């Protein structure tokens, strides 16, 4: 199976690889996995508390090229977006952008789940702080 | 015809490998295309289909883990990532990070050995769990347990498979290194 040029580009030059401090209250961390293939993906967002804009995003994925490309693209897309906008990113958008074949669709699902998990984590931190 | 039916078996998980191998050889002979050279085209095609099915069935059923994977998918169960405990994911992530150090040559022999021991220990734990759950399934099947009980057991088997897939992946990665 051949990877699309965009997948290869993200795989060879992944954007935003790395980590943000999990303890930082402005950082939300999403950790998700796909039991079908054993891939694990960590996606982190740094959110401006006033504007709710995602100012930075980092990821680290252990998995196939499509999983790495999906999460790399996800970090690119969420940066500069508000939490509400980021929540509207669908896995099908990632599939389209990267031309993922049907057997790799679960990689895009994983990336969408990771964005949602990171946002949930951030919101949880803020609910607690508000109390 | 499912893989169990190919071998005339109920959907059991405890299958003796010697028994399966013998049945495989017997059936391979029975369907061997050489015996069908004078048969009709339809019969030849059928024998060929059976041979292919038999090979797939044997490859799947002889492997204790693949056998369980096949059973649960046959019964309509799918691995579900959301059911995997977060603590396991975190642990898998950390092991992956260590594994990356091994791959980039930044780990000592001792570190690689302890990583290998850790992965094997986890794999063994899952194997033991899977084996026990497989036996429970066979007992439920034999005693004609109600469907709800069987479904519960299939869900349990699927959960163990989901969790162990991460460890198997790590193991493959480590050995492939």
Tab-separated table of C-alpha atoms in Angstrom, chain A residues 22 31-42 60-62 117, chain B residues 79-81 84 86 89-90 92-93 96-97 100 162 165-166 169 172:
chain	number	residue	atom	x	y	z
A	22	UNK	CA	1.548	17.935	32.120
A	31	UNK	CA	-3.569	10.073	25.634
A	32	UNK	CA	-5.351	7.577	23.407
A	33	UNK	CA	-4.677	4.189	21.896
A	34	UNK	CA	-5.950	1.918	19.149
A	35	UNK	CA	-6.173	-1.680	20.274
A	36	UNK	CA	-6.532	-2.887	16.670
A	37	UNK	CA	-2.901	-2.036	16.015
A	38	UNK	CA	-1.414	-1.157	19.403
A	39	UNK	CA	-0.683	2.449	18.421
A	40	UNK	CA	-0.515	5.072	21.164
A	41	UNK	CA	-0.842	8.815	20.669
A	42	UNK	CA	-0.290	11.721	23.050
A	60	UNK	CA	4.129	12.195	20.303
A	61	UNK	CA	2.851	9.113	18.536
A	62	UNK	CA	4.127	5.583	18.529
A	117	UNK	CA	-9.248	13.967	25.172
B	79	UNK	CA	-11.677	-4.366	20.319
B	80	UNK	CA	-12.569	-1.094	21.984
B	81	UNK	CA	-9.845	1.392	22.830
B	84	UNK	CA	-8.479	0.176	28.025
B	86	UNK	CA	-5.616	4.940	31.220
B	89	UNK	CA	-1.876	3.452	28.157
B	90	UNK	CA	0.456	5.620	30.203
B	92	UNK	CA	2.718	1.621	27.315
B	93	UNK	CA	3.596	5.162	26.318
B	96	UNK	CA	7.568	3.148	23.988
B	97	UNK	CA	9.700	6.122	24.952
B	100	UNK	CA	12.838	4.681	21.253
B	162	UNK	CA	-7.469	-5.087	23.508
B	165	UNK	CA	-2.433	-5.776	21.797
B	166	UNK	CA	-0.307	-2.908	23.112
B	169	UNK	CA	3.090	-4.443	19.679
B	172	UNK	CA	7.245	-6.986	18.135
